[in-house]
PDB file of C-alpha atoms and ligand atoms in Angstrom:
ATOM      1  CA  MET A   1      41.401  39.649  43.683  1.00  0.00           C
ATOM      2  CA  GLY A   2      41.286  37.671  46.891  1.00  0.00           C
ATOM      3  CA  VAL A   3      44.148  37.533  49.375  1.00  0.00           C
ATOM      4  CA  LEU A   4      45.693  34.337  50.677  1.00  0.00           C
ATOM      5  CA  VAL A   5      46.375  35.467  54.228  1.00  0.00           C
ATOM      6  CA  ALA A   6      47.509  32.229  55.859  1.00  0.00           C
ATOM      7  CA  GLY A   7      47.728  28.479  55.475  1.00  0.00           C
ATOM      8  CA  TYR A   8      47.773  25.927  58.263  1.00  0.00           C
ATOM      9  CA  GLY A   9      48.061  22.215  58.769  1.00  0.00           C
ATOM     10  CA  VAL A  10      46.479  20.538  61.805  1.00  0.00           C
ATOM     11  CA  SER A  11      45.654  17.009  62.887  1.00  0.00           C
ATOM     12  CA  HIS A  12      41.988  16.103  62.927  1.00  0.00           C
ATOM     13  CA  THR A  13      41.470  12.985  65.036  1.00  0.00           C
ATOM     14  CA  ALA A  14      38.164  13.034  66.903  1.00  0.00           C
ATOM     15  CA  MET A  15      39.990  11.518  69.880  1.00  0.00           C
ATOM     16  CA  MET A  16      41.510  14.867  70.752  1.00  0.00           C
ATOM     17  CA  ILE A  17      37.968  15.888  71.671  1.00  0.00           C
ATOM     18  CA  ARG A  18      36.369  12.615  72.715  1.00  0.00           C
ATOM     19  CA  LYS A  19      39.351  11.458  74.779  1.00  0.00           C
ATOM     20  CA  PHE A  20      40.570  14.846  75.993  1.00  0.00           C
ATOM     21  CA  ARG A  21      41.650  14.680  79.621  1.00  0.00           C
ATOM     22  CA  PRO A  22      42.423  18.169  80.958  1.00  0.00           C
ATOM     23  CA  GLU A  23      44.680  16.744  83.662  1.00  0.00           C
ATOM     24  CA  ASP A  24      47.032  15.226  81.042  1.00  0.00           C
ATOM     25  CA  PRO A  25      49.825  17.737  80.332  1.00  0.00           C
ATOM     26  CA  ILE A  26      50.265  16.556  76.728  1.00  0.00           C
ATOM     27  CA  HIS A  27      46.544  16.809  76.011  1.00  0.00           C
ATOM     28  CA  GLN A  28      46.573  20.215  77.646  1.00  0.00           C
ATOM     29  CA  ARG A  29      49.504  21.349  75.509  1.00  0.00           C
ATOM     30  CA  VAL A  30      47.710  20.328  72.316  1.00  0.00           C
ATOM     31  CA  HIS A  31      44.520  22.116  73.287  1.00  0.00           C
ATOM     32  CA  HIS A  32      46.518  25.172  74.323  1.00  0.00           C
ATOM     33  CA  ALA A  33      48.132  25.217  70.862  1.00  0.00           C
ATOM     34  CA  PHE A  34      44.718  25.028  69.235  1.00  0.00           C
ATOM     35  CA  GLY A  35      43.629  27.903  71.454  1.00  0.00           C
ATOM     36  CA  ARG A  36      46.528  30.038  70.274  1.00  0.00           C
ATOM     37  CA  LEU A  37      45.720  29.183  66.685  1.00  0.00           C
ATOM     38  CA  ARG A  38      42.126  30.144  67.338  1.00  0.00           C
ATOM     39  CA  GLU A  39      43.281  33.578  68.512  1.00  0.00           C
ATOM     40  CA  GLU A  40      45.603  33.944  65.523  1.00  0.00           C
ATOM     41  CA  ILE A  41      42.880  33.179  63.017  1.00  0.00           C
ATOM     42  CA  ASP A  42      40.548  35.525  64.851  1.00  0.00           C
ATOM     43  CA  ARG A  43      43.097  38.336  64.413  1.00  0.00           C
ATOM     44  CA  LEU A  44      43.433  37.511  60.705  1.00  0.00           C
ATOM     45  CA  ALA A  45      39.694  38.077  60.285  1.00  0.00           C
ATOM     46  CA  PRO A  46      39.296  35.845  57.223  1.00  0.00           C
ATOM     47  CA  ASP A  47      36.210  36.116  55.067  1.00  0.00           C
ATOM     48  CA  LEU A  48      36.348  32.391  54.404  1.00  0.00           C
ATOM     49  CA  MET A  49      38.378  29.282  55.048  1.00  0.00           C
ATOM     50  CA  VAL A  50      39.055  26.568  52.501  1.00  0.00           C
ATOM     51  CA  VAL A  51      39.225  23.423  54.633  1.00  0.00           C
ATOM     52  CA  ILE A  52      40.898  20.475  52.938  1.00  0.00           C
ATOM     53  CA  GLY A  53      40.080  17.255  54.744  1.00  0.00           C
ATOM     54  CA  SER A  54      39.937  13.546  54.134  1.00  0.00           C
ATOM     55  CA  GLU A  55      37.037  11.232  53.588  1.00  0.00           C
ATOM     56  CA  HIS A  56      36.463   8.382  56.081  1.00  0.00           C
ATOM     57  CA  LEU A  57      33.573   6.659  54.289  1.00  0.00           C
ATOM     58  CA  ASN A  58      31.172   8.908  56.165  1.00  0.00           C
ATOM     59  CA  SER A  59      30.126  11.376  53.482  1.00  0.00           C
ATOM     60  CA  PHE A  60      30.583   9.040  50.495  1.00  0.00           C
ATOM     61  CA  GLY A  61      30.392   5.306  49.925  1.00  0.00           C
ATOM     62  CA  TYR A  62      31.615   2.760  47.445  1.00  0.00           C
ATOM     63  CA  GLU A  63      28.710   3.438  45.128  1.00  0.00           C
ATOM     64  CA  ALA A  64      30.502   6.657  44.158  1.00  0.00           C
ATOM     65  CA  PHE A  65      33.757   7.584  45.826  1.00  0.00           C
ATOM     66  CA  PRO A  66      35.325  10.882  44.758  1.00  0.00           C
ATOM     67  CA  GLN A  67      39.077  11.393  44.650  1.00  0.00           C
ATOM     68  CA  ILE A  68      38.590  15.132  45.106  1.00  0.00           C
ATOM     69  CA  CYS A  69      35.240  16.686  45.963  1.00  0.00           C
ATOM     70  CA  VAL A  70      34.134  20.278  46.578  1.00  0.00           C
ATOM     71  CA  GLY A  71      31.155  21.158  48.744  1.00  0.00           C
ATOM     72  CA  ILE A  72      28.894  23.751  47.182  1.00  0.00           C
ATOM     73  CA  GLY A  73      25.752  25.546  48.300  1.00  0.00           C
ATOM     74  CA  GLN A  74      25.052  27.740  51.307  1.00  0.00           C
ATOM     75  CA  THR A  75      25.604  25.540  54.314  1.00  0.00           C
ATOM     76  CA  CYS A  76      27.181  22.290  55.444  1.00  0.00           C
ATOM     77  CA  THR A  77      26.217  20.040  58.302  1.00  0.00           C
ATOM     78  CA  GLY A  78      28.497  18.224  60.697  1.00  0.00           C
ATOM     79  CA  TRP A  79      27.867  14.502  61.016  1.00  0.00           C
ATOM     80  CA  GLY A  80      28.329  14.552  64.754  1.00  0.00           C
ATOM     81  CA  ASP A  81      30.628  11.517  64.410  1.00  0.00           C
ATOM     82  CA  GLY A  82      33.373  10.383  66.733  1.00  0.00           C
ATOM     83  CA  GLY A  83      32.117  12.393  69.679  1.00  0.00           C
ATOM     84  CA  VAL A  84      32.454  15.737  67.879  1.00  0.00           C
ATOM     85  CA  ALA A  85      29.283  17.808  68.158  1.00  0.00           C
ATOM     86  CA  SER A  86      27.242  18.394  65.043  1.00  0.00           C
ATOM     87  CA  ALA A  87      26.705  21.950  63.832  1.00  0.00           C
ATOM     88  CA  GLN A  88      25.621  23.945  60.845  1.00  0.00           C
ATOM     89  CA  VAL A  89      28.549  25.703  59.200  1.00  0.00           C
ATOM     90  CA  PRO A  90      28.055  28.447  56.612  1.00  0.00           C
ATOM     91  CA  LEU A  91      29.498  27.616  53.215  1.00  0.00           C
ATOM     92  CA  ALA A  92      31.286  30.173  51.048  1.00  0.00           C
ATOM     93  CA  GLY A  93      29.193  29.305  48.003  1.00  0.00           C
ATOM     94  CA  GLY A  94      30.667  31.848  45.590  1.00  0.00           C
ATOM     95  CA  PHE A  95      34.205  30.675  46.141  1.00  0.00           C
ATOM     96  CA  ALA A  96      33.160  27.025  46.032  1.00  0.00           C
ATOM     97  CA  ALA A  97      31.364  27.468  42.714  1.00  0.00           C
ATOM     98  CA  GLN A  98      34.364  29.216  41.204  1.00  0.00           C
ATOM     99  CA  LEU A  99      36.727  26.520  42.467  1.00  0.00           C
ATOM    100  CA  LEU A 100      34.552  23.925  40.800  1.00  0.00           C
ATOM    101  CA  GLU A 101      34.283  25.786  37.503  1.00  0.00           C
ATOM    102  CA  ASP A 102      37.907  26.938  37.344  1.00  0.00           C
ATOM    103  CA  GLY A 103      39.003  23.445  38.309  1.00  0.00           C
ATOM    104  CA  LEU A 104      37.172  21.941  35.371  1.00  0.00           C
ATOM    105  CA  GLU A 105      38.768  24.501  33.087  1.00  0.00           C
ATOM    106  CA  ALA A 106      42.197  23.595  34.489  1.00  0.00           C
ATOM    107  CA  GLY A 107      41.730  19.880  33.939  1.00  0.00           C
ATOM    108  CA  PHE A 108      40.440  18.808  37.353  1.00  0.00           C
ATOM    109  CA  ASP A 109      37.363  16.629  36.994  1.00  0.00           C
ATOM    110  CA  LEU A 110      36.206  17.652  40.445  1.00  0.00           C
ATOM    111  CA  ALA A 111      33.278  15.932  42.053  1.00  0.00           C
ATOM    112  CA  PHE A 112      30.886  18.089  44.012  1.00  0.00           C
ATOM    113  CA  SER A 113      28.429  17.730  46.826  1.00  0.00           C
ATOM    114  CA  GLY A 114      25.414  20.025  46.836  1.00  0.00           C
ATOM    115  CA  ASN A 115      24.355  18.981  50.291  1.00  0.00           C
ATOM    116  CA  PRO A 116      27.659  18.644  52.086  1.00  0.00           C
ATOM    117  CA  ARG A 117      27.814  16.618  55.266  1.00  0.00           C
ATOM    118  CA  ILE A 118      31.197  16.971  56.940  1.00  0.00           C
ATOM    119  CA  ASP A 119      32.713  14.604  59.475  1.00  0.00           C
ATOM    120  CA  HIS A 120      35.414  14.983  62.109  1.00  0.00           C
ATOM    121  CA  ALA A 121      38.069  15.710  59.467  1.00  0.00           C
ATOM    122  CA  PHE A 122      36.466  19.140  59.303  1.00  0.00           C
ATOM    123  CA  MET A 123      34.475  19.439  62.508  1.00  0.00           C
ATOM    124  CA  ALA A 124      37.153  18.389  65.022  1.00  0.00           C
ATOM    125  CA  PRO A 125      39.603  21.135  64.059  1.00  0.00           C
ATOM    126  CA  LEU A 126      36.840  23.676  63.441  1.00  0.00           C
ATOM    127  CA  SER A 127      35.342  23.038  66.861  1.00  0.00           C
ATOM    128  CA  LEU A 128      38.723  23.884  68.410  1.00  0.00           C
ATOM    129  CA  ILE A 129      39.710  26.716  66.074  1.00  0.00           C
ATOM    130  CA  ARG A 130      36.362  28.378  65.476  1.00  0.00           C
ATOM    131  CA  PRO A 131      33.682  26.958  67.779  1.00  0.00           C
ATOM    132  CA  GLU A 132      31.413  29.855  66.818  1.00  0.00           C
ATOM    133  CA  MET A 133      31.222  28.257  63.346  1.00  0.00           C
ATOM    134  CA  ASP A 134      30.661  31.708  61.908  1.00  0.00           C
ATOM    135  CA  ILE A 135      33.397  31.845  59.253  1.00  0.00           C
ATOM    136  CA  PRO A 136      32.118  30.491  55.923  1.00  0.00           C
ATOM    137  CA  VAL A 137      34.067  27.458  54.754  1.00  0.00           C
ATOM    138  CA  VAL A 138      34.648  25.635  51.494  1.00  0.00           C
ATOM    139  CA  PRO A 139      34.938  21.925  52.297  1.00  0.00           C
ATOM    140  CA  VAL A 140      37.278  20.008  49.998  1.00  0.00           C
ATOM    141  CA  TRP A 141      37.672  16.254  50.389  1.00  0.00           C
ATOM    142  CA  GLN A 142      40.704  14.338  49.170  1.00  0.00           C
ATOM    143  CA  ASN A 143      40.856  10.577  49.141  1.00  0.00           C
ATOM    144  CA  ALA A 144      43.589   9.470  51.507  1.00  0.00           C
ATOM    145  CA  SER A 145      42.275   6.102  52.596  1.00  0.00           C
ATOM    146  CA  THR A 146      40.450   4.146  49.928  1.00  0.00           C
ATOM    147  CA  GLU A 147      42.509   2.500  47.189  1.00  0.00           C
ATOM    148  CA  PRO A 148      43.363   3.472  44.578  1.00  0.00           C
ATOM    149  CA  ILE A 149      44.703   6.628  46.233  1.00  0.00           C
ATOM    150  CA  PRO A 150      45.996   9.366  43.909  1.00  0.00           C
ATOM    151  CA  PRO A 151      49.711  10.260  43.992  1.00  0.00           C
ATOM    152  CA  LEU A 152      50.735  13.125  46.240  1.00  0.00           C
ATOM    153  CA  TRP A 153      51.687  15.422  43.373  1.00  0.00           C
ATOM    154  CA  ARG A 154      48.006  15.627  42.559  1.00  0.00           C
ATOM    155  CA  SER A 155      47.438  17.326  45.897  1.00  0.00           C
ATOM    156  CA  ALA A 156      50.149  19.854  45.107  1.00  0.00           C
ATOM    157  CA  ASP A 157      48.419  20.637  41.815  1.00  0.00           C
ATOM    158  CA  LEU A 158      45.198  21.190  43.736  1.00  0.00           C
ATOM    159  CA  GLY A 159      46.957  23.741  45.925  1.00  0.00           C
ATOM    160  CA  VAL A 160      48.081  25.664  42.842  1.00  0.00           C
ATOM    161  CA  LEU A 161      44.499  25.617  41.555  1.00  0.00           C
ATOM    162  CA  ILE A 162      43.168  26.985  44.853  1.00  0.00           C
ATOM    163  CA  ARG A 163      45.782  29.761  44.816  1.00  0.00           C
ATOM    164  CA  ASP A 164      44.803  30.675  41.262  1.00  0.00           C
ATOM    165  CA  VAL A 165      41.131  30.801  42.219  1.00  0.00           C
ATOM    166  CA  VAL A 166      41.952  33.160  45.093  1.00  0.00           C
ATOM    167  CA  GLY A 167      43.765  35.385  42.610  1.00  0.00           C
ATOM    168  CA  ARG A 168      40.752  35.468  40.299  1.00  0.00           C
ATOM    169  CA  ARG A 169      38.126  36.277  42.910  1.00  0.00           C
ATOM    170  CA  PRO A 170      36.116  39.411  42.087  1.00  0.00           C
ATOM    171  CA  SER A 171      36.534  40.955  45.545  1.00  0.00           C
ATOM    172  CA  ALA A 172      39.409  41.361  48.001  1.00  0.00           C
ATOM    173  CA  GLU A 173      38.202  38.564  50.274  1.00  0.00           C
ATOM    174  CA  ARG A 174      40.658  37.256  52.822  1.00  0.00           C
ATOM    175  CA  VAL A 175      41.192  33.518  52.529  1.00  0.00           C
ATOM    176  CA  VAL A 176      42.725  31.102  55.037  1.00  0.00           C
ATOM    177  CA  LEU A 177      43.632  27.573  53.968  1.00  0.00           C
ATOM    178  CA  LEU A 178      43.397  24.770  56.496  1.00  0.00           C
ATOM    179  CA  GLY A 179      44.701  21.304  55.637  1.00  0.00           C
ATOM    180  CA  THR A 180      43.699  18.645  58.159  1.00  0.00           C
ATOM    181  CA  GLY A 181      44.887  15.153  58.971  1.00  0.00           C
ATOM    182  CA  GLY A 182      47.865  13.041  59.984  1.00  0.00           C
ATOM    183  CA  LEU A 183      50.420  12.745  61.087  1.00  0.00           C
ATOM    184  CA  SER A 184      51.530   9.124  61.511  1.00  0.00           C
ATOM    185  CA  HIS A 185      48.707   6.838  62.574  1.00  0.00           C
ATOM    186  CA  TRP A 186      47.313   3.393  62.002  1.00  0.00           C
ATOM    187  CA  VAL A 187      43.543   3.016  61.830  1.00  0.00           C
ATOM    188  CA  ALA A 188      41.768  -0.235  62.761  1.00  0.00           C
ATOM    189  CA  THR A 189      44.933  -2.322  62.438  1.00  0.00           C
ATOM    190  CA  PRO A 190      46.974  -4.190  65.072  1.00  0.00           C
ATOM    191  CA  ASP A 191      49.434  -1.277  65.028  1.00  0.00           C
ATOM    192  CA  MET A 192      46.789   1.242  66.097  1.00  0.00           C
ATOM    193  CA  GLY A 193      48.256   3.431  68.830  1.00  0.00           C
ATOM    194  CA  THR A 194      51.716   3.413  67.284  1.00  0.00           C
ATOM    195  CA  VAL A 195      53.245   6.788  66.436  1.00  0.00           C
ATOM    196  CA  ASN A 196      56.302   7.063  64.174  1.00  0.00           C
ATOM    197  CA  THR A 197      57.900  10.187  65.599  1.00  0.00           C
ATOM    198  CA  ALA A 198      60.846   9.967  63.159  1.00  0.00           C
ATOM    199  CA  PHE A 199      58.439  10.148  60.219  1.00  0.00           C
ATOM    200  CA  ASP A 200      56.525  12.983  61.833  1.00  0.00           C
ATOM    201  CA  GLU A 201      59.666  14.957  62.615  1.00  0.00           C
ATOM    202  CA  GLY A 202      60.864  14.460  59.044  1.00  0.00           C
ATOM    203  CA  LEU A 203      57.603  15.848  57.735  1.00  0.00           C
ATOM    204  CA  LEU A 204      57.816  18.831  60.066  1.00  0.00           C
ATOM    205  CA  ASP A 205      61.427  19.447  59.015  1.00  0.00           C
ATOM    206  CA  ALA A 206      60.175  19.608  55.424  1.00  0.00           C
ATOM    207  CA  VAL A 207      57.498  22.091  56.536  1.00  0.00           C
ATOM    208  CA  ARG A 208      60.111  24.286  58.225  1.00  0.00           C
ATOM    209  CA  ALA A 209      62.314  24.156  55.143  1.00  0.00           C
ATOM    210  CA  GLY A 210      59.437  24.600  52.723  1.00  0.00           C
ATOM    211  CA  ASP A 211      60.675  21.424  51.037  1.00  0.00           C
ATOM    212  CA  LEU A 212      57.545  20.610  49.091  1.00  0.00           C
ATOM    213  CA  ASP A 213      59.485  18.604  46.504  1.00  0.00           C
ATOM    214  CA  ARG A 214      60.577  16.068  49.115  1.00  0.00           C
ATOM    215  CA  LEU A 215      57.034  15.469  50.253  1.00  0.00           C
ATOM    216  CA  VAL A 216      55.586  15.283  46.762  1.00  0.00           C
ATOM    217  CA  ALA A 217      58.214  12.708  45.789  1.00  0.00           C
ATOM    218  CA  MET A 218      56.991  10.271  48.426  1.00  0.00           C
ATOM    219  CA  LYS A 219      55.001   7.264  47.239  1.00  0.00           C
ATOM    220  CA  ILE A 220      51.726   6.516  48.950  1.00  0.00           C
ATOM    221  CA  ALA A 221      52.759   2.901  49.599  1.00  0.00           C
ATOM    222  CA  ASP A 222      55.943   4.055  51.338  1.00  0.00           C
ATOM    223  CA  VAL A 223      54.011   6.544  53.475  1.00  0.00           C
ATOM    224  CA  VAL A 224      51.611   3.796  54.547  1.00  0.00           C
ATOM    225  CA  THR A 225      54.458   1.395  55.368  1.00  0.00           C
ATOM    226  CA  ALA A 226      56.360   3.950  57.415  1.00  0.00           C
ATOM    227  CA  ALA A 227      53.602   5.892  59.092  1.00  0.00           C
ATOM    228  CA  GLY A 228      50.369   3.944  58.839  1.00  0.00           C
ATOM    229  CA  ASN A 229      47.253   3.751  56.743  1.00  0.00           C
ATOM    230  CA  GLY A 230      46.095   7.099  58.130  1.00  0.00           C
ATOM    231  CA  ALA A 231      49.265   8.957  57.179  1.00  0.00           C
ATOM    232  CA  PRO A 232      48.349   9.694  53.519  1.00  0.00           C
ATOM    233  CA  GLU A 233      46.178  12.420  55.034  1.00  0.00           C
ATOM    234  CA  ILE A 234      49.316  14.547  54.925  1.00  0.00           C
ATOM    235  CA  ARG A 235      48.237  15.170  51.333  1.00  0.00           C
ATOM    236  CA  ASN A 236      45.972  17.862  52.753  1.00  0.00           C
ATOM    237  CA  TRP A 237      49.024  19.616  54.185  1.00  0.00           C
ATOM    238  CA  ILE A 238      50.756  19.305  50.804  1.00  0.00           C
ATOM    239  CA  THR A 239      47.853  21.091  49.114  1.00  0.00           C
ATOM    240  CA  VAL A 240      48.231  24.059  51.447  1.00  0.00           C
ATOM    241  CA  MET A 241      52.024  24.123  51.105  1.00  0.00           C
ATOM    242  CA  ALA A 242      51.768  24.127  47.316  1.00  0.00           C
ATOM    243  CA  ALA A 243      49.435  27.115  47.338  1.00  0.00           C
ATOM    244  CA  GLN A 244      52.277  29.335  48.498  1.00  0.00           C
ATOM    245  CA  PRO A 245      55.597  27.478  48.690  1.00  0.00           C
ATOM    246  CA  GLY A 246      58.129  28.612  51.257  1.00  0.00           C
ATOM    247  CA  PRO A 247      59.316  27.959  54.793  1.00  0.00           C
ATOM    248  CA  GLY A 248      56.622  27.156  57.330  1.00  0.00           C
ATOM    249  CA  ASP A 249      56.546  27.241  61.081  1.00  0.00           C
ATOM    250  CA  VAL A 250      55.693  24.367  63.419  1.00  0.00           C
ATOM    251  CA  LEU A 251      53.427  25.581  66.214  1.00  0.00           C
ATOM    252  CA  ALA A 252      53.250  22.341  68.178  1.00  0.00           C
ATOM    253  CA  TYR A 253      53.973  18.641  67.909  1.00  0.00           C
ATOM    254  CA  ALA A 254      53.196  15.830  70.306  1.00  0.00           C
ATOM    255  CA  SER A 255      53.238  12.077  69.990  1.00  0.00           C
ATOM    256  CA  VAL A 256      49.948  11.098  71.609  1.00  0.00           C
ATOM    257  CA  PRO A 257      49.614   7.291  71.611  1.00  0.00           C
ATOM    258  CA  ASP A 258      46.349   7.406  73.563  1.00  0.00           C
ATOM    259  CA  TRP A 259      44.912   9.420  70.673  1.00  0.00           C
ATOM    260  CA  ALA A 260      46.666   6.968  68.309  1.00  0.00           C
ATOM    261  CA  THR A 261      48.258   9.818  66.388  1.00  0.00           C
ATOM    262  CA  GLY A 262      51.138  12.190  66.055  1.00  0.00           C
ATOM    263  CA  ILE A 263      49.452  15.551  66.584  1.00  0.00           C
ATOM    264  CA  ALA A 264      50.799  18.680  64.934  1.00  0.00           C
ATOM    265  CA  LEU A 265      49.803  22.243  64.158  1.00  0.00           C
ATOM    266  CA  ALA A 266      51.812  24.324  61.707  1.00  0.00           C
ATOM    267  CA  ARG A 267      51.819  27.432  59.563  1.00  0.00           C
ATOM    268  CA  LEU A 268      52.483  25.947  56.168  1.00  0.00           C
ATOM    269  CA  PHE A 269      53.641  29.012  54.289  1.00  0.00           C
ATOM    270  CA  PRO A 270      55.271  32.340  55.051  1.00  0.00           C
ATOM    271  CA  GLN A 271      52.914  35.013  56.270  1.00  0.00           C
ATOM    272  CA  ASP A 272      52.960  38.361  57.968  1.00  0.00           C
ATOM    273  CA  ALA A 273      52.478  38.274  61.720  1.00  0.00           C
ATOM    274  CA  PRO A 274      48.749  38.573  62.353  1.00  0.00           C
TER     275      PRO A 274
HETATM  276 FE1  FE2 B 301      41.365  11.036  59.304  1.00  0.00          FE
END
């Protein structure tokens, strides 16, 4: 049986790397928070990380666009998009294969990629949290941008599936979940650069309270209206929260208009101090 040792939510904009200015105190605070998270995950010594990110029409196109996709195989390759360096990242192939098979059994018609190429949704946070790229990952894509977008409860169901897979693993591997994306942001629209701090704070209040029901009840259209066409990426946080519901802990939040995003890092479920 595997062990779910921690679950986190972090923003993933490539701008926090491409447009990082060390002399800016807000930028510095965000990078400092990522540094602390890096140390925390290092102490947890996970055997693998399931990284739930969003697709930005980099890895898949309109010819076949998955709602949920699992990367399988032995390695994944960063696209090198958005100013985030490319890298080879080991893939936890045993876990990925079981997630795919158990998902089918549980009613998830999961797509899969046997040659996963991962963009900044994965590589931006990984380059800050684990630049060594030496912890095997399982990349999981959720559609948060390309209509029709699945309802948010589907992401909660995915979190339950991932938890169940951890519980059925044949060895006591230590698993960290990392949901990436959000918070409020508008992409390639006239509102780009706007941050809805009230929406972001409401989301983080729900994280602190472990109020998964409130988040799952939100409609995608309402999320887009309030917090931008990039905000449905919070579905990746919902997946992690649903894996082990309970109060979370916000590690950092900053409205960063020059990165066009509300940036946050959070523990998304209760855990022992690492
Ligand atoms: Fe994104």
